[in-house]
Amino acid sequence: MTTAVKKNVSVIGLGDMGAALVRSFLKQGHAVTVWNRSAARAVPLQQLGAVVASSVTEAIAAGEVVIFCVTDYPVSRTLLETAGATAALKGKLFVQLSSGTPQEAREFNTWASEEGITYIDGAIMAVPDQVGRPDTVFFMSGNKDAYTQSEATLKSVAGALQYMGEDPGAASTWDMGFLSVLFSAMGGFFHSIKLFESEGLTATALGNMMFQLAPALGEMLKQQGDIIGAGNYNANHSSLNLCAGSMDMFIQHAKDANISAEVPTFIKGIFKRAQDAGYGNEHVAAAYKTY
Ligand SMILES: NC(=O)c1ccc[n+]([C@@H]2O[C@H](COP(=O)([O-])OP(=O)(O)OC[C@H]3O[C@@H](n4cnc5c(N)ncnc54)[C@H](OP(=O)(O)O)[C@@H]3O)[C@@H](O)[C@H]2O)c1
């Protein structure tokens, strides 16, 4: 049996996520070269075995797979304006793991293609301490050959790596779809912590319950997606009127407990618009129709 040789990896950007990628690549036996604007962030990684480059261009030149994980695409562009950086990328596999919009990803892909650089775009569906697990998901999209070239290397840090198709913006689209749900859920979660605390329970208890019920929550959201996808809102349960009514319960509780009613009031507004349009007896998913 032959063991595949692990590719040399360069990581540009050693924020919380970039540093987590580096630690994970080192653990998996990759040679890793790093660069960060603030040099101090490279020190702990050097102690773990990473080689610290003195410039972006030097870091790019050292890797077969070059990963950018900085704040956003404009920062990536600025770094690529460093003397020699773009030329050094030629012949390498360039992996963009900084977050951005689908359109930014497409524009970056076009730029790379015009420069003759092999490029694959990705989105990290994890927080730093979830990197490197067999169930860690990164969404990747763009040129299929570039994905194939990157697959074994990226699986070192994301065991459940997924290819989302040839559109370079696809990884970002899936990422934004997830994040929109996540950040909206956070708004509700913070309200629920206030609700719990006002009734003598803790934020930790709420988090534990949500972890336990996450599969049921996922199933409920999937059901909404199926209903909206099929365009059939005939309700045999969970009508819009029923769910809108429960928003009044939350607003009443907020008054009783002297906590903010901002979140339930906002959701009530979304439901009310659909009720006013005559969808009250349909499934709650009908609120989408006036969104
Ligand atoms: N953290 C997460 O949970 C998470 C999850 C999924 C995806 N991501 C994505 O991963 C990317 C990196 O996130 P992070 O958590 O590592 O962020 P972070 O801790 O804020 O680090 C930002 C990185 O970008 C660099 N940077 C910012 N502006 C720069 C500039 N003008 N020139 C050069 N370098 C610059 C920073 O360098 P300095 O150290 O010099 O400031 C640092 O390396 C982001 O696109 C983020 O959306 C993060």
XYZ file of C-alpha atoms and ligand atoms in Angstrom:
339
model
C 0.000 0.000 0.000
C 1.333 3.471 -0.871
C 0.722 6.488 1.300
C -0.136 9.675 -0.617
C 2.441 12.425 -0.079
C 0.856 15.307 1.804
C 1.040 18.584 -0.061
C 2.857 21.618 1.340
C 0.294 24.145 2.474
C 0.596 27.917 2.868
C -1.919 29.750 5.003
C -2.270 33.529 4.653
C -4.194 35.044 7.565
C -3.753 33.796 11.109
C -6.860 35.123 12.799
C -8.898 32.706 14.899
C -9.880 30.655 11.855
C -6.575 30.757 9.968
C -4.723 29.667 13.114
C -7.187 26.786 13.615
C -6.550 25.653 10.018
C -2.790 25.739 10.586
C -2.969 23.747 13.831
C -5.123 21.160 12.106
C -2.877 20.866 9.015
C 0.196 20.461 11.262
C -1.564 17.764 13.283
C -2.281 15.886 10.045
C 1.398 15.958 9.063
C 1.404 18.709 6.425
C 4.366 21.054 6.047
C 2.833 24.497 6.623
C 4.153 27.974 5.822
C 2.290 30.931 7.285
C 2.057 34.698 6.979
C 0.024 37.254 8.893
C -0.058 41.043 8.855
C 0.544 41.160 12.622
C 3.599 38.983 13.072
C 2.853 38.172 16.731
C -0.001 35.849 15.707
C 2.468 33.557 13.930
C 4.613 32.912 17.011
C 2.520 30.160 18.694
C 2.138 28.425 15.324
C 5.884 28.554 14.714
C 6.295 26.788 18.059
C 4.023 24.022 16.736
C 6.177 23.594 13.621
C 4.891 26.102 11.052
C 7.459 27.996 8.986
C 6.921 31.756 9.170
C 7.391 33.610 5.871
C 8.590 37.188 5.857
C 6.107 38.311 3.164
C 2.872 37.181 1.496
C 4.847 36.478 -1.670
C 7.338 34.275 0.168
C 4.474 32.369 1.821
C 2.737 31.817 -1.531
C 5.966 30.630 -3.128
C 6.467 27.990 -0.403
C 3.131 26.184 -0.814
C 1.621 23.811 -3.352
C -1.788 24.628 -1.928
C -2.187 28.302 -0.976
C -5.054 29.158 1.363
C -6.281 32.680 2.053
C -8.298 33.032 5.267
C -8.541 36.760 5.963
C -11.488 39.002 6.838
C -12.922 39.297 3.342
C -12.230 39.435 -0.405
C -11.131 43.092 -0.525
C -8.389 42.232 2.011
C -7.372 39.268 -0.180
C -7.177 41.588 -3.183
C -5.026 44.071 -1.282
C -2.636 41.297 -0.287
C -2.406 40.087 -3.893
C -1.224 43.572 -4.856
C 1.963 42.892 -2.858
C 4.907 42.783 -5.249
C 5.232 39.377 -6.893
C 2.260 37.800 -5.073
C 0.064 37.166 -8.115
C 2.986 35.855 -10.170
C 3.937 33.510 -7.308
C 0.442 31.978 -7.369
C 0.876 30.643 -10.915
C 1.198 26.863 -10.908
C -0.216 26.650 -7.373
C -3.675 25.706 -6.232
C -5.282 28.829 -4.765
C -8.015 28.178 -2.182
C -10.105 31.130 -0.989
C -11.625 30.435 2.428
C -12.346 34.066 3.371
C -16.060 34.863 3.523
C -17.761 36.898 0.814
C -20.878 37.216 -1.326
C -21.530 34.876 -4.284
C -20.807 37.756 -6.677
C -17.462 38.489 -4.992
C -16.538 34.807 -5.359
C -17.440 34.845 -9.057
C -15.409 38.004 -9.626
C -12.433 36.468 -7.826
C -12.755 33.342 -9.954
C -12.818 35.439 -13.140
C -9.733 37.333 -12.001
C -7.898 34.064 -11.231
C -8.871 32.578 -14.563
C -7.630 35.683 -16.445
C -4.351 35.410 -14.542
C -4.070 31.672 -15.376
C -4.337 30.687 -11.687
C -6.064 27.477 -10.596
C -8.715 28.604 -8.129
C -11.331 27.044 -5.884
C -13.683 28.940 -3.594
C -14.839 27.714 -0.206
C -16.890 28.494 2.860
C -16.113 27.191 6.332
C -19.231 25.849 8.047
C -17.630 25.644 11.475
C -16.186 27.707 14.305
C -12.429 27.434 14.927
C -12.596 24.673 17.530
C -14.746 22.536 15.199
C -12.036 22.541 12.494
C -10.264 19.235 11.864
C -13.039 16.827 12.818
C -14.458 14.042 10.630
C -17.822 15.855 10.666
C -16.421 19.331 9.832
C -18.110 20.733 6.731
C -16.506 23.148 4.253
C -18.565 23.934 1.139
C -16.408 24.236 -1.993
C -17.390 25.391 -5.477
C -15.972 26.307 -8.859
C -13.759 24.470 -11.299
C -14.198 20.700 -10.787
C -10.547 19.866 -11.553
C -9.403 22.436 -8.988
C -11.738 20.873 -6.450
C -10.371 17.404 -7.186
C -6.822 18.703 -6.726
C -7.741 20.284 -3.389
C -9.889 17.489 -1.992
C -7.352 15.288 -0.179
C -5.578 18.291 1.372
C -8.748 19.998 2.562
C -10.114 16.762 3.995
C -7.261 17.016 6.527
C -9.127 19.923 8.085
C -12.727 19.241 7.022
C -13.583 15.535 7.043
C -17.045 16.218 5.601
C -15.863 18.486 2.745
C -18.601 18.994 0.121
C -18.448 20.095 -3.520
C -21.437 22.332 -4.333
C -21.006 22.651 -8.093
C -19.254 24.549 -10.877
C -20.671 28.013 -10.046
C -17.857 29.661 -8.012
C -20.540 31.544 -6.045
C -22.288 28.367 -4.896
C -20.236 27.798 -1.712
C -20.958 31.363 -0.630
C -24.667 31.027 -1.457
C -24.977 27.896 0.698
C -22.936 29.589 3.436
C -25.126 32.705 3.424
C -28.264 30.553 3.455
C -27.006 28.825 6.585
C -25.739 32.005 8.258
C -28.988 33.881 7.686
C -30.812 31.133 9.603
C -28.074 31.026 12.255
C -27.953 34.762 12.952
C -31.757 35.087 12.930
C -31.946 32.147 15.346
C -29.414 33.913 17.573
C -31.827 36.848 17.889
C -34.516 34.434 19.092
C -32.024 32.590 21.288
C -31.017 35.793 23.098
C -34.689 36.593 23.690
C -35.188 33.079 25.068
C -32.247 33.499 27.455
C -33.917 36.631 28.852
C -37.166 34.656 29.088
C -35.405 31.766 30.873
C -33.527 34.046 33.281
C -36.688 35.968 34.123
C -38.188 32.620 35.161
C -35.137 31.503 37.174
C -33.504 29.258 34.557
C -30.069 29.623 32.963
C -28.630 30.316 29.516
C -26.703 27.027 29.782
C -29.918 25.082 30.364
C -31.450 26.693 27.255
C -28.357 25.881 25.156
C -28.458 22.261 26.337
C -32.125 21.956 25.433
C -31.556 23.412 21.970
C -28.680 20.990 21.369
C -30.980 18.111 22.292
C -33.841 19.381 20.108
C -31.682 20.465 17.136
C -32.710 17.494 14.938
C -36.420 18.256 15.553
C -35.791 21.933 14.763
C -34.006 20.954 11.541
C -36.928 18.721 10.600
C -39.390 21.587 11.146
C -37.360 23.943 8.951
C -37.025 21.265 6.279
C -40.801 20.865 6.330
C -41.244 24.631 5.757
C -38.796 24.437 2.835
C -40.716 21.520 1.301
C -44.048 23.348 1.659
C -42.718 26.584 0.128
C -40.916 24.617 -2.604
C -44.126 22.790 -3.528
C -46.222 25.981 -3.198
C -48.944 24.080 -1.363
C -49.875 25.846 1.877
C -53.018 23.877 2.775
C -52.666 23.477 6.535
C -53.675 20.388 8.387
C -51.648 21.669 11.342
C -49.598 24.722 12.449
C -51.743 27.390 10.830
C -50.476 30.942 10.451
C -53.269 32.192 12.770
C -52.187 29.732 15.482
C -48.498 30.714 15.289
C -49.286 34.449 15.091
C -51.421 34.050 18.222
C -48.477 32.615 20.124
C -46.506 35.802 19.349
C -49.061 37.668 21.505
C -48.210 35.224 24.297
C -44.502 36.131 23.975
C -45.279 39.854 23.951
C -47.463 39.449 27.049
C -44.710 37.473 28.790
C -42.141 40.161 27.941
C -44.423 42.762 29.541
C -44.941 40.606 32.655
C -41.217 39.892 32.999
C -40.125 43.437 32.065
C -37.894 42.227 29.231
C -37.648 43.486 25.655
C -40.421 42.425 23.269
C -38.364 43.414 20.201
C -37.983 39.918 18.730
C -41.592 38.650 19.119
C -42.917 42.031 17.932
C -40.768 41.805 14.801
C -41.951 38.253 14.025
C -45.558 39.185 14.768
C -45.191 41.911 12.089
C -44.085 39.339 9.499
C -46.990 37.045 10.399
C -49.523 39.902 10.469
C -48.667 41.017 6.946
C -49.552 37.522 5.697
C -52.700 37.377 7.851
C -53.807 40.729 6.418
C -53.321 39.253 2.939
C -55.780 36.499 3.859
C -53.444 33.572 4.527
C -54.332 33.048 8.216
C -55.858 29.591 7.789
C -52.961 28.313 5.704
C -49.808 26.702 7.054
C -47.508 29.154 8.875
C -45.086 28.763 5.949
C -47.548 30.971 4.018
C -45.910 33.950 5.781
C -43.241 33.517 3.095
C -45.758 34.662 0.467
C -45.724 38.264 1.733
C -42.015 38.286 2.601
N -14.228 32.636 13.270
C -15.233 31.934 12.818
O -16.024 31.369 13.589
C -15.425 31.759 11.321
C -16.318 30.764 10.867
C -16.485 30.575 9.496
C -15.815 31.385 8.605
N -14.977 32.356 9.073
C -14.321 33.232 8.085
O -12.916 33.066 8.118
C -12.305 34.332 7.782
C -11.308 34.684 8.871
O -12.013 34.738 10.104
P -11.259 34.835 11.503
O -12.206 34.317 12.520
O -9.906 34.266 11.423
O -11.184 36.438 11.641
P -10.192 37.291 12.568
O -9.802 36.528 13.783
O -10.849 38.615 12.737
O -8.895 37.451 11.649
C -8.905 38.268 10.508
C -7.647 38.002 9.714
O -7.624 38.884 8.580
C -6.421 39.653 8.619
N -6.630 40.995 8.077
C -7.685 41.814 8.271
N -7.528 42.976 7.608
C -6.315 42.886 6.974
C -5.597 43.747 6.122
N -6.068 44.951 5.763
N -4.412 43.318 5.657
C -3.919 42.102 6.002
N -4.558 41.219 6.796
C -5.746 41.625 7.283
C -6.069 39.725 10.090
O -4.724 40.090 10.246
P -4.234 40.747 11.641
O -4.049 39.622 12.605
O -2.985 41.447 11.279
O -5.325 41.698 12.083
C -6.355 38.280 10.498
O -5.359 37.416 10.043
C -13.437 35.369 7.662
O -13.764 35.585 6.326
C -14.578 34.704 8.409
O -15.853 35.136 7.964
C -14.749 32.543 10.400
